């Protein structure tokens, strides 16, 4: 029988890459979308798959809609990627962030428990849950959590609820603890895409400056197209478990800027960057660097795209779009 998957967050960054992967594996893919007067299918179109998804209408904050969708689709696998995913906005919209990122996950888990208990569930957990706590500077699955934003706190609730449904009801529920992952279809408010778009505009004479906040923080940045493979692998195991997905390398935003500007032949990047306190956060997370040995050993997953390659890929894609 053909496998079926429901992807929430299908219009975001990871949803389209995951959908493409599943379509290549001959899945029928349902994508949950919110009701819009004018929905944006740009990311799915970028990957050429917008007409190959079966769209279902619902919202993570509307429990009945999720129940109906699970009842109707009875998917083999659910990938819960929907979220208010921007850390920066989570201080201003903490209630909404909690409703979508915490309660929404509870609703969908309950719907699976009641109406489709054989469905395997993937929860998009995040390295943000670690905060600044780390084990010798690198985070593993054993590192303690100390979330430092409403986003991370809401995601930690969902992480534990996912584990609780596995332990309480025997459902197949896995958490992917993914470190930052980027691509040409990353949202423009995230720092990597803001820089790649800004650099492309400066190169083409459409702009002169990029306004940024704290450029000293470091992240473990990988390529989204590669990270969705790990999501799928987690649901193909005999037992559900939690896995870190990361590259193991950490780079500062300054490093990202240097490579991005250098790639378009601009060496004096400092001239084009203005530090704007409006983009600084009430609580910062200084360094994220993840050890993905468990994913490597159990899932046979490895990071495939190096940092420099990722930066150049993003800048090139923005140059092409703007041209
Ligand atoms: P995006 O922000 O690109 O996509 C999030 C999606 O969630 C959007 O399609 C959005 O829909 C949807 N969504 C938001 N609110 C609701 C709602 N109330 N009901 C239904 N759908 C909703 O995120 P990414 O693709 O980058 O990330 C995927 C998941 O992985 C997220 O949960 C994120 O928190 C998590 N994650 C991401 C990391 C990263 O580096 N990218 C790192 C670790 C975890 P719409 O298009 O309608 O706005
Ligand atoms: P996050 O790791 O999920 O918060 O991903 P972001 O891309 O939003 O931010 C990564 C890091 O870049 C954080 O330490 C931010 O404080 C820092 N940063 C610096 N300037 C900016 C900016 O202008 N926008 C964003 N989004 N982040 C910035």
XYZ file of C-alpha atoms and ligand atoms in Angstrom:
399
model
C 0.000 0.000 0.000
C 1.142 3.513 -0.784
C 2.418 5.332 2.299
C 0.759 8.603 3.216
C 2.194 11.542 5.124
C 0.631 14.645 6.596
C 2.996 17.606 6.797
C 2.023 20.603 8.890
C 3.988 23.738 8.004
C 4.002 22.694 4.325
C 4.387 26.295 3.073
C 7.444 27.068 5.230
C 11.074 26.174 4.619
C 11.315 22.533 5.720
C 7.839 21.468 4.545
C 8.636 21.771 0.817
C 12.006 19.978 1.111
C 10.419 17.163 3.097
C 7.460 16.925 0.706
C 9.859 16.662 -2.235
C 11.752 13.856 -0.521
C 8.551 11.947 0.301
C 7.153 12.374 -3.222
C 10.398 10.932 -4.567
C 9.765 7.960 -2.271
C 6.274 7.617 -3.776
C 4.298 8.838 -0.741
C 0.956 10.536 -1.055
C 1.562 13.876 0.676
C -1.108 15.884 2.480
C -0.156 19.432 3.418
C -1.961 21.345 6.130
C -2.535 24.979 5.265
C -4.278 27.737 7.153
C -7.164 29.591 5.593
C -5.833 32.585 3.690
C -7.357 35.024 1.261
C -4.116 34.698 -0.705
C -1.908 31.722 0.271
C 1.778 31.794 -0.670
C 2.990 28.679 -2.485
C 6.314 30.262 -3.490
C 8.540 27.785 -1.616
C 6.747 24.755 -3.030
C 6.923 26.349 -6.478
C 10.660 26.948 -6.005
C 11.020 23.162 -5.687
C 8.515 22.516 -8.492
C 6.012 20.481 -6.429
C 3.127 22.845 -5.596
C 0.619 20.867 -7.707
C 1.638 17.469 -6.309
C 0.410 18.056 -2.735
C -3.103 17.342 -1.493
C -3.945 20.382 0.612
C -6.095 20.109 3.730
C -7.360 23.154 5.527
C -6.805 23.594 9.267
C -4.973 25.469 11.968
C -2.759 24.328 14.821
C -4.838 26.397 17.215
C -8.114 24.772 16.145
C -8.357 21.329 17.733
C -11.446 20.235 15.813
C -9.779 20.941 12.474
C -6.825 18.722 13.441
C -9.111 15.932 14.621
C -11.011 16.023 11.322
C -7.819 15.960 9.272
C -6.344 13.005 11.165
C -9.658 11.124 10.963
C -9.954 11.793 7.238
C -6.377 11.164 6.149
C -5.302 8.354 8.559
C -1.694 9.045 7.574
C 1.118 6.541 7.943
C 3.280 9.404 9.206
C 2.709 12.912 10.543
C 5.516 15.470 10.403
C 4.624 18.347 12.661
C 6.646 21.242 11.278
C 4.094 24.016 11.843
C 5.179 26.640 14.336
C 5.536 30.286 15.103
C 9.187 29.591 14.386
C 10.842 32.983 14.773
C 12.544 33.336 18.175
C 12.658 37.133 17.888
C 8.859 37.456 17.607
C 8.187 35.055 20.440
C 8.690 37.746 23.108
C 6.103 40.004 21.429
C 3.653 37.205 20.659
C 4.246 34.780 23.498
C 0.617 33.642 23.830
C 0.277 32.887 20.131
C 3.666 31.147 20.171
C 2.499 28.961 23.071
C -0.836 28.174 21.452
C 0.734 27.059 18.175
C 4.004 25.510 19.394
C 2.727 23.844 22.602
C -1.031 23.356 22.571
C -1.163 22.666 18.841
C 1.134 19.698 19.400
C -1.026 18.397 22.246
C -4.113 18.649 19.990
C -2.509 16.699 17.167
C -1.137 14.022 19.517
C -4.599 13.571 21.031
C -6.134 13.326 17.571
C -3.634 10.580 16.657
C -4.246 8.732 19.924
C -8.012 8.767 19.437
C -8.415 8.313 15.695
C -5.228 6.925 14.139
C -3.024 5.285 16.802
C -0.783 3.498 14.295
C 0.328 6.818 12.792
C 3.984 7.633 13.428
C 4.601 11.157 14.692
C 7.593 13.455 14.167
C 7.932 16.589 16.270
C 10.153 19.457 15.083
C 12.084 20.119 18.257
C 14.943 22.541 18.400
C 18.441 23.227 19.718
C 16.973 26.444 21.175
C 15.733 24.260 24.068
C 19.333 23.961 25.314
C 19.748 27.691 25.814
C 23.284 28.444 26.981
C 23.721 25.169 28.842
C 26.270 22.890 27.251
C 28.495 19.962 27.933
C 32.089 21.041 27.239
C 30.759 23.572 24.737
C 28.910 21.049 22.582
C 25.312 19.857 22.996
C 24.337 16.176 22.979
C 21.016 14.403 23.595
C 22.073 14.262 27.286
C 22.699 18.009 27.705
C 20.254 19.653 30.111
C 17.701 22.125 28.797
C 17.511 25.764 29.803
C 15.241 27.525 27.292
C 15.765 31.285 27.045
C 12.849 32.501 24.909
C 9.079 31.982 24.840
C 9.685 30.072 21.591
C 12.089 27.640 23.240
C 9.880 27.231 26.316
C 6.873 26.381 24.141
C 8.965 23.922 22.123
C 10.180 22.239 25.311
C 6.573 21.601 26.349
C 5.964 19.962 22.969
C 9.175 17.922 23.265
C 8.059 16.434 26.588
C 4.444 15.950 25.475
C 5.741 13.963 22.476
C 7.753 11.743 24.836
C 4.806 11.473 27.201
C 2.447 10.190 24.495
C 5.037 7.560 23.592
C 5.482 6.482 27.204
C 1.835 6.699 28.252
C 0.047 5.287 25.216
C 2.734 3.422 23.288
C 2.429 5.690 20.240
C 5.369 6.033 17.850
C 6.510 9.578 18.655
C 9.977 10.913 17.789
C 11.659 14.251 18.454
C 14.216 15.624 16.031
C 16.335 18.155 17.914
C 17.435 20.088 14.886
C 20.080 22.773 14.968
C 19.681 25.793 12.685
C 19.224 24.812 9.067
C 18.982 27.159 6.163
C 18.406 27.237 2.413
C 17.469 29.584 -0.427
C 13.850 29.379 0.823
C 14.597 30.278 4.463
C 12.298 33.031 5.788
C 13.788 36.489 5.227
C 13.619 37.507 8.892
C 16.196 34.848 9.858
C 19.723 36.176 9.973
C 21.224 33.981 7.217
C 18.613 34.825 4.598
C 18.548 38.455 5.704
C 22.273 38.553 4.964
C 22.160 36.598 1.677
C 19.312 38.803 0.417
C 21.042 41.957 1.673
C 24.381 41.051 0.100
C 22.718 40.294 -3.238
C 20.915 43.670 -3.143
C 24.145 45.520 -2.294
C 26.008 43.740 -5.092
C 23.306 44.738 -7.588
C 23.249 48.343 -6.357
C 19.718 48.038 -4.947
C 20.748 48.772 -1.368
C 23.757 49.874 0.629
C 23.351 48.549 4.168
C 22.193 45.559 6.203
C 20.916 46.316 9.721
C 21.690 43.565 12.226
C 21.660 42.912 15.969
C 24.227 40.784 17.796
C 26.714 39.531 15.209
C 28.946 37.748 17.743
C 26.592 34.852 18.437
C 27.454 31.495 16.886
C 25.239 28.877 15.316
C 25.629 25.362 13.949
C 24.186 25.934 10.474
C 23.302 23.084 8.094
C 21.321 22.725 4.869
C 17.558 22.147 5.223
C 17.399 19.859 2.175
C 19.778 17.486 3.935
C 18.130 17.737 7.394
C 14.697 16.560 6.196
C 16.286 13.187 5.335
C 16.995 12.729 9.055
C 13.322 13.458 9.865
C 12.209 10.691 7.539
C 14.838 8.255 8.844
C 13.625 8.787 12.423
C 10.200 7.456 11.467
C 11.637 4.406 9.668
C 13.250 2.983 12.833
C 11.803 0.118 14.840
C 11.583 2.257 17.982
C 10.808 5.932 18.341
C 13.595 8.016 19.864
C 15.038 11.541 20.034
C 17.968 12.611 17.878
C 20.158 15.661 17.476
C 20.657 16.730 13.862
C 23.576 19.127 13.394
C 26.859 19.610 11.556
C 29.082 19.713 14.664
C 30.597 23.040 13.531
C 29.748 26.465 14.872
C 30.287 29.792 13.103
C 29.595 33.381 14.060
C 27.368 35.753 12.163
C 30.537 37.703 11.396
C 31.912 34.578 9.652
C 28.694 34.349 7.632
C 28.990 38.010 6.645
C 32.648 37.656 5.624
C 31.998 34.685 3.353
C 28.814 36.122 1.847
C 30.367 39.496 0.976
C 33.620 37.910 -0.184
C 31.647 35.664 -2.536
C 30.383 38.725 -4.448
C 33.798 40.407 -4.421
C 33.249 42.856 -1.541
C 36.046 42.712 1.048
C 35.110 45.615 3.363
C 31.857 44.106 4.691
C 31.928 46.224 7.885
C 31.104 49.315 5.767
C 27.799 47.742 4.754
C 26.640 46.544 8.182
C 24.918 48.747 10.748
C 24.353 47.442 14.259
C 20.777 48.216 15.224
C 19.762 47.559 18.870
C 16.204 46.893 17.659
C 17.425 43.517 16.381
C 19.003 42.518 19.704
C 17.055 40.117 21.893
C 16.024 40.358 25.550
C 17.967 37.134 26.202
C 20.595 35.887 23.760
C 21.803 32.407 23.081
C 25.539 32.715 22.500
C 26.789 29.454 21.014
C 25.014 26.441 19.571
C 27.054 23.468 18.447
C 25.561 19.995 18.284
C 26.999 16.518 18.332
C 24.986 14.330 15.954
C 26.813 11.031 16.622
C 23.592 9.242 17.557
C 21.972 10.189 14.228
C 25.136 9.091 12.445
C 25.342 5.721 14.206
C 21.664 4.770 14.355
C 20.074 6.571 11.407
C 23.215 6.493 9.217
C 22.609 10.180 8.598
C 25.454 12.594 7.996
C 25.586 16.335 7.276
C 26.421 16.763 3.602
C 26.712 20.502 2.965
C 29.634 22.480 4.394
C 29.147 25.937 5.873
C 30.880 27.877 3.060
C 28.931 25.995 0.417
C 25.664 26.838 2.192
C 26.463 30.560 2.384
C 27.379 30.689 -1.305
C 24.293 28.690 -2.316
C 22.051 31.198 -0.525
C 23.762 34.279 -1.945
C 23.719 32.842 -5.476
C 20.007 32.037 -5.227
C 19.188 35.575 -4.068
C 21.329 37.101 -6.818
C 19.489 35.007 -9.376
C 16.071 35.937 -7.979
C 16.845 39.654 -7.964
C 18.360 39.644 -11.423
P 8.897 28.144 8.864
O 8.637 29.306 9.741
O 9.514 28.365 7.535
O 7.510 27.378 8.630
C 6.590 27.235 9.645
C 5.241 26.865 9.070
O 4.309 26.749 10.148
C 4.676 27.869 8.083
O 4.335 27.192 6.907
C 3.432 28.398 8.790
O 2.345 28.588 7.947
C 3.084 27.231 9.689
N 2.213 27.693 10.778
C 2.451 28.682 11.672
N 1.402 28.834 12.501
C 0.466 27.928 12.122
C -0.828 27.606 12.566
N -1.406 28.257 13.589
N -1.499 26.617 11.952
C -0.955 25.963 10.895
N 0.283 26.225 10.414
C 0.983 27.198 11.022
O 9.754 27.078 9.712
P 10.851 26.029 9.197
O 10.326 25.328 8.017
O 12.163 26.680 9.153
O 10.910 25.034 10.434
C 10.048 23.903 10.517
C 9.899 23.511 11.977
O 11.158 23.185 12.529
C 9.331 24.608 12.874
O 8.518 23.978 13.824
C 10.555 25.199 13.542
O 10.233 25.771 14.797
C 11.418 23.958 13.683
N 12.843 24.188 13.700
C 13.423 24.903 12.689
C 14.766 25.113 12.672
C 15.415 25.849 11.551
O 16.598 26.184 11.684
N 14.733 26.083 10.450
C 15.625 24.598 13.751
C 14.928 23.771 14.705
C 13.584 23.593 14.678
P 2.132 29.904 7.069
O 2.963 29.672 5.865
O 0.686 29.857 6.856
O 2.598 31.071 7.891
P 17.610 31.497 15.769
O 18.886 30.826 16.139
O 16.476 30.555 15.562
O 17.251 32.615 16.679
O 17.864 32.068 14.288
P 18.026 33.575 13.748
O 18.540 33.447 12.368
O 16.776 34.355 13.944
O 19.143 34.218 14.693
C 20.432 33.653 14.800
C 21.322 34.593 15.588
O 21.517 35.780 14.819
C 20.769 35.057 16.947
O 21.816 35.031 17.877
C 20.328 36.496 16.674
O 20.382 37.335 17.829
C 21.406 36.907 15.685
N 21.063 38.095 14.890
C 21.806 39.209 14.767
N 21.193 40.109 14.000
C 20.027 39.554 13.611
C 18.964 40.015 12.775
O 18.956 41.115 12.264
N 17.928 39.157 12.590
C 17.910 37.908 13.161
N 16.900 37.096 12.915
N 18.904 37.453 13.957
C 19.945 38.267 14.178
